[in-house]
PDB file of C-alpha atoms in Angstrom:
ATOM      1  CA  UNK R  35     -44.326 -31.069   1.118  1.00 61.00           C
ATOM      2  CA  UNK R  36     -44.224 -27.906   3.237  1.00 59.00           C
ATOM      3  CA  UNK R  37     -41.060 -28.964   4.705  1.00 57.00           C
ATOM      4  CA  UNK R  38     -39.542 -29.801   1.369  1.00 54.00           C
ATOM      5  CA  UNK R  39     -40.516 -26.295   0.038  1.00 54.00           C
ATOM      6  CA  UNK R  40     -38.857 -24.727   3.065  1.00 51.00           C
ATOM      7  CA  UNK R  41     -35.508 -26.861   2.692  1.00 50.00           C
ATOM      8  CA  UNK R  42     -35.462 -25.967  -0.842  1.00 50.00           C
ATOM      9  CA  UNK R  43     -36.077 -22.172  -0.288  1.00 56.00           C
ATOM     10  CA  UNK R  44     -33.202 -22.240   2.609  1.00 53.00           C
ATOM     11  CA  UNK R  45     -30.706 -24.085   0.185  1.00 52.00           C
ATOM     12  CA  UNK R  46     -31.347 -21.519  -2.465  1.00 53.00           C
ATOM     13  CA  UNK R  47     -30.830 -18.733  -0.134  1.00 51.00           C
ATOM     14  CA  UNK R  48     -27.316 -20.315   1.057  1.00 50.00           C
ATOM     15  CA  UNK R  49     -26.205 -20.904  -2.212  1.00 48.00           C
ATOM     16  CA  UNK R  50     -27.022 -17.224  -3.222  1.00 48.00           C
ATOM     17  CA  UNK R  51     -25.092 -16.167  -0.016  1.00 49.00           C
ATOM     18  CA  UNK R  52     -22.046 -18.422  -0.925  1.00 55.00           C
ATOM     19  CA  UNK R  53     -21.921 -17.455  -4.660  1.00 64.00           C
ATOM     20  CA  UNK R  54     -18.580 -16.025  -5.470  1.00 78.00           C
ATOM     21  CA  UNK R  55     -17.271 -14.203  -8.324  1.00 83.00           C
ATOM     22  CA  UNK R  56     -13.766 -13.862  -9.611  1.00 89.00           C
ATOM     23  CA  UNK R  57     -12.665 -10.310  -9.944  1.00 89.00           C
ATOM     24  CA  UNK R  58      -9.458  -9.121 -11.585  1.00 90.00           C
ATOM     25  CA  UNK R  59      -8.051  -5.696 -11.786  1.00 91.00           C
ATOM     26  CA  UNK R  60      -5.069  -3.249 -11.960  1.00 94.00           C
ATOM     27  CA  UNK R  61      -4.455  -0.480  -9.335  1.00 93.00           C
ATOM     28  CA  UNK R  62      -2.402   2.620 -10.942  1.00 93.00           C
ATOM     29  CA  UNK R  63      -1.525   6.090  -9.509  1.00 91.00           C
ATOM     30  CA  UNK R  64      -2.788   9.253 -11.111  1.00 88.00           C
ATOM     31  CA  UNK R  65       0.143   9.226 -13.581  1.00 90.00           C
ATOM     32  CA  UNK R  66      -0.812   5.797 -14.817  1.00 90.00           C
ATOM     33  CA  UNK R  67       2.117   4.092 -13.074  1.00 91.00           C
ATOM     34  CA  UNK R  68       1.146   0.514 -11.351  1.00 91.00           C
ATOM     35  CA  UNK R  69       0.891   0.501  -7.612  1.00 90.00           C
ATOM     36  CA  UNK R  70       3.000  -2.267  -6.417  1.00 91.00           C
ATOM     37  CA  UNK R  71       1.843  -3.755  -2.996  1.00 91.00           C
ATOM     38  CA  UNK R  72      -1.499  -1.924  -2.793  1.00 91.00           C
ATOM     39  CA  UNK R  73      -3.955  -3.798  -0.433  1.00 91.00           C
ATOM     40  CA  UNK R  74      -7.319  -4.950  -1.739  1.00 91.00           C
ATOM     41  CA  UNK R  75      -9.692  -6.122   0.777  1.00 92.00           C
ATOM     42  CA  UNK R  76     -13.450  -7.286   0.988  1.00 91.00           C
ATOM     43  CA  UNK R  77     -15.071  -4.462   3.062  1.00 90.00           C
ATOM     44  CA  UNK R  78     -16.206  -6.006   6.328  1.00 87.00           C
ATOM     45  CA  UNK R  79     -14.082  -9.075   5.988  1.00 83.00           C
ATOM     46  CA  UNK R  80     -10.331  -8.322   6.593  1.00 78.00           C
ATOM     47  CA  UNK R  81      -9.438 -11.876   6.030  1.00 82.00           C
ATOM     48  CA  UNK R  82     -10.442 -12.102   2.363  1.00 86.00           C
ATOM     49  CA  UNK R  83      -7.861 -10.010   0.448  1.00 89.00           C
ATOM     50  CA  UNK R  84      -4.708  -9.812  -1.403  1.00 90.00           C
ATOM     51  CA  UNK R  85      -2.035  -7.231  -2.676  1.00 90.00           C
ATOM     52  CA  UNK R  86      -1.117  -6.055  -6.085  1.00 91.00           C
ATOM     53  CA  UNK R  87       1.653  -7.566  -8.123  1.00 92.00           C
ATOM     54  CA  UNK R  88       4.654  -5.779  -9.676  1.00 90.00           C
ATOM     55  CA  UNK R  89       2.348  -4.632 -12.410  1.00 92.00           C
ATOM     56  CA  UNK R  90      -0.339  -3.377 -10.011  1.00 92.00           C
ATOM     57  CA  UNK R  91      -2.660  -6.427 -11.051  1.00 93.00           C
ATOM     58  CA  UNK R  92      -4.625  -8.394  -8.670  1.00 93.00           C
ATOM     59  CA  UNK R  93      -7.049 -11.344  -8.620  1.00 91.00           C
ATOM     60  CA  UNK R  94      -9.618 -12.155  -5.973  1.00 89.00           C
ATOM     61  CA  UNK R  95     -12.713 -14.378  -5.416  1.00 88.00           C
ATOM     62  CA  UNK R  96     -15.145 -12.161  -3.554  1.00 87.00           C
ATOM     63  CA  UNK R  97     -19.028 -12.771  -2.668  1.00 86.00           C
ATOM     64  CA  UNK R  98     -21.327 -11.410  -5.227  1.00 81.00           C
ATOM     65  CA  UNK R  99     -22.250  -7.687  -4.703  1.00 83.00           C
ATOM     66  CA  UNK R 100     -19.417  -6.989  -2.321  1.00 88.00           C
ATOM     67  CA  UNK R 101     -17.225  -3.726  -2.055  1.00 90.00           C
ATOM     68  CA  UNK R 102     -13.389  -3.815  -2.348  1.00 91.00           C
ATOM     69  CA  UNK R 103     -11.443  -1.565  -0.175  1.00 92.00           C
ATOM     70  CA  UNK R 104      -8.086  -0.296  -2.039  1.00 92.00           C
ATOM     71  CA  UNK R 105      -5.432   1.235   0.175  1.00 91.00           C
ATOM     72  CA  UNK R 106      -1.745   2.337  -0.049  1.00 90.00           C
ATOM     73  CA  UNK R 107       0.249   4.429   2.075  1.00 84.00           C
ATOM     74  CA  UNK R 108       0.374   8.138   0.735  1.00 83.00           C
ATOM     75  CA  UNK R 109      -2.991   7.720  -1.169  1.00 88.00           C
ATOM     76  CA  UNK R 110      -6.590   8.070  -0.485  1.00 89.00           C
ATOM     77  CA  UNK R 111      -8.194   4.774   0.426  1.00 91.00           C
ATOM     78  CA  UNK R 112     -10.891   3.980  -2.289  1.00 92.00           C
ATOM     79  CA  UNK R 113     -14.127   1.703  -1.928  1.00 92.00           C
ATOM     80  CA  UNK R 114     -15.182   0.118  -5.306  1.00 90.00           C
ATOM     81  CA  UNK R 115     -18.316  -1.920  -5.683  1.00 90.00           C
ATOM     82  CA  UNK R 116     -17.949  -5.209  -7.662  1.00 84.00           C
ATOM     83  CA  UNK R 117     -21.513  -5.703  -8.710  1.00 79.00           C
ATOM     84  CA  UNK R 118     -21.843  -7.122 -12.077  1.00 78.00           C
ATOM     85  CA  UNK R 119     -18.102  -6.338 -12.945  1.00 83.00           C
ATOM     86  CA  UNK R 120     -15.319  -8.967 -13.441  1.00 85.00           C
ATOM     87  CA  UNK R 121     -12.590  -6.452 -14.187  1.00 88.00           C
ATOM     88  CA  UNK R 122     -11.656  -3.301 -12.456  1.00 89.00           C
ATOM     89  CA  UNK R 123      -9.292  -0.399 -13.105  1.00 92.00           C
ATOM     90  CA  UNK R 124      -8.708   1.615 -10.107  1.00 91.00           C
ATOM     91  CA  UNK R 125      -6.782   4.932  -9.973  1.00 93.00           C
ATOM     92  CA  UNK R 126      -5.318   6.091  -6.319  1.00 91.00           C
ATOM     93  CA  UNK R 127      -5.340   9.812  -5.686  1.00 90.00           C
ATOM     94  CA  UNK R 128      -2.414  10.926  -3.661  1.00 86.00           C
ATOM     95  CA  UNK R 129      -3.339  11.933   0.044  1.00 80.00           C
ATOM     96  CA  UNK R 130      -1.501  15.199   0.553  1.00 73.00           C
ATOM     97  CA  UNK R 131      -2.514  15.425   4.019  1.00 68.00           C
ATOM     98  CA  UNK R 132      -0.622  12.290   5.284  1.00 59.00           C
ATOM     99  CA  UNK R 133       2.576  12.992   2.999  1.00 56.00           C
ATOM    100  CA  UNK R 134       3.788  15.375   5.446  1.00 59.00           C
ATOM    101  CA  UNK R 135       3.007  13.060   8.309  1.00 60.00           C
ATOM    102  CA  UNK R 136       5.126   9.978   6.995  1.00 60.00           C
ATOM    103  CA  UNK R 137       8.710   9.403   7.521  1.00 60.00           C
ATOM    104  CA  UNK R 138      10.442   6.807   5.596  1.00 59.00           C
ATOM    105  CA  UNK R 139      13.121   4.922   7.605  1.00 61.00           C
ATOM    106  CA  UNK R 140      15.568   2.192   6.613  1.00 60.00           C
ATOM    107  CA  UNK R 141      13.294  -0.540   6.873  1.00 61.00           C
ATOM    108  CA  UNK R 142       9.625   0.794   6.607  1.00 60.00           C
ATOM    109  CA  UNK R 143       7.734   3.818   7.574  1.00 58.00           C
ATOM    110  CA  UNK R 144       6.509   5.581  10.533  1.00 60.00           C
ATOM    111  CA  UNK R 145       4.408   8.625  11.460  1.00 60.00           C
ATOM    112  CA  UNK R 146       6.097  11.726  12.163  1.00 60.00           C
ATOM    113  CA  UNK R 147       4.616  12.186  15.400  1.00 61.00           C
ATOM    114  CA  UNK R 148       5.868   8.708  16.359  1.00 62.00           C
ATOM    115  CA  UNK R 149       9.502   9.180  15.467  1.00 60.00           C
ATOM    116  CA  UNK R 150      11.159   9.368  19.113  1.00 59.00           C
ATOM    117  CA  UNK R 151      14.763  10.335  17.598  1.00 64.00           C
ATOM    118  CA  UNK R 152      15.646  13.425  15.719  1.00 65.00           C
ATOM    119  CA  UNK R 153      15.130  13.666  12.070  1.00 68.00           C
ATOM    120  CA  UNK R 154      16.818  15.762   9.556  1.00 73.00           C
ATOM    121  CA  UNK R 155      17.101  16.089   5.725  1.00 75.00           C
ATOM    122  CA  UNK R 156      20.054  16.990   3.664  1.00 75.00           C
ATOM    123  CA  UNK R 157      19.429  18.052   0.321  1.00 77.00           C
ATOM    124  CA  UNK R 158      21.803  17.082  -2.689  1.00 76.00           C
ATOM    125  CA  UNK R 159      22.794  20.816  -3.070  1.00 77.00           C
ATOM    126  CA  UNK R 160      24.029  20.676   0.552  1.00 72.00           C
ATOM    127  CA  UNK R 161      26.469  17.691   0.153  1.00 74.00           C
ATOM    128  CA  UNK R 162      30.037  18.228   0.705  1.00 70.00           C
ATOM    129  CA  UNK R 163      31.644  19.294  -2.313  1.00 75.00           C
ATOM    130  CA  UNK R 164      34.831  17.522  -3.442  1.00 74.00           C
ATOM    131  CA  UNK R 165      36.387  14.005  -3.335  1.00 73.00           C
ATOM    132  CA  UNK R 166      34.339  11.818  -1.228  1.00 75.00           C
ATOM    133  CA  UNK R 167      34.914   8.082  -0.627  1.00 75.00           C
ATOM    134  CA  UNK R 168      31.437   7.198   0.587  1.00 78.00           C
ATOM    135  CA  UNK R 169      27.893   8.532   1.534  1.00 75.00           C
ATOM    136  CA  UNK R 170      28.794   9.152   4.929  1.00 77.00           C
ATOM    137  CA  UNK R 171      31.315  12.019   3.865  1.00 76.00           C
ATOM    138  CA  UNK R 172      28.784  13.581   1.659  1.00 77.00           C
ATOM    139  CA  UNK R 173      26.951  14.494   4.860  1.00 77.00           C
ATOM    140  CA  UNK R 174      29.602  14.945   7.205  1.00 77.00           C
ATOM    141  CA  UNK R 175      29.025  18.166   9.274  1.00 75.00           C
ATOM    142  CA  UNK R 176      25.734  19.001   7.600  1.00 75.00           C
ATOM    143  CA  UNK R 177      23.341  17.553  10.366  1.00 75.00           C
ATOM    144  CA  UNK R 178      23.592  18.792  13.973  1.00 73.00           C
ATOM    145  CA  UNK R 179      24.598  15.993  16.488  1.00 74.00           C
ATOM    146  CA  UNK R 180      25.495  13.527  13.732  1.00 77.00           C
ATOM    147  CA  UNK R 181      29.042  12.289  14.328  1.00 79.00           C
ATOM    148  CA  UNK R 182      30.471  10.671  11.120  1.00 78.00           C
ATOM    149  CA  UNK R 183      34.046   9.238  12.005  1.00 79.00           C
ATOM    150  CA  UNK R 184      36.580   7.153  10.279  1.00 77.00           C
ATOM    151  CA  UNK R 185      36.913   4.341  12.667  1.00 77.00           C
ATOM    152  CA  UNK R 186      40.511   3.377  12.031  1.00 78.00           C
ATOM    153  CA  UNK R 187      42.038   6.555  10.924  1.00 73.00           C
ATOM    154  CA  UNK R 188      43.029   5.373   7.557  1.00 75.00           C
ATOM    155  CA  UNK R 189      42.225   8.367   5.241  1.00 70.00           C
ATOM    156  CA  UNK R 190      41.424   5.784   2.386  1.00 73.00           C
ATOM    157  CA  UNK R 191      38.935   3.751   4.781  1.00 74.00           C
ATOM    158  CA  UNK R 192      35.342   4.107   4.890  1.00 76.00           C
ATOM    159  CA  UNK R 193      33.442   6.108   7.344  1.00 75.00           C
TER     160      UNK R 193
END
């Protein structure tokens, strides 16, 4: 009888530990726009997570009383407890400290300190005025060390 009671007690604790709840939610920025591709991960378990869809929505099965960690580049990471909640609405705040340290490149992002080449910016006010055939001609002569040429010499060709 003592062994049966011990077995039932252990079984009860295991089922409680394995209990999962389905949590849905929406991640938005401070202006109410959905955040697409935000990371939603169970704290302490990086293999249990998802990303938000085109509308900022997510759905995830999580252990009871867990904490979700929501992060996205350029925003402050937030931790949200799920205890007793099946639906969440998370508003991410901009992280003004990291916005100056991020450089957007053609195929992703890098920290400003990790960029090994020169980085320059040209504002629309500084674009070359007049008739231009492509984007290259807009910034021709505006960035030090950048050579924009016409490869075949054809004046109607692209740079």
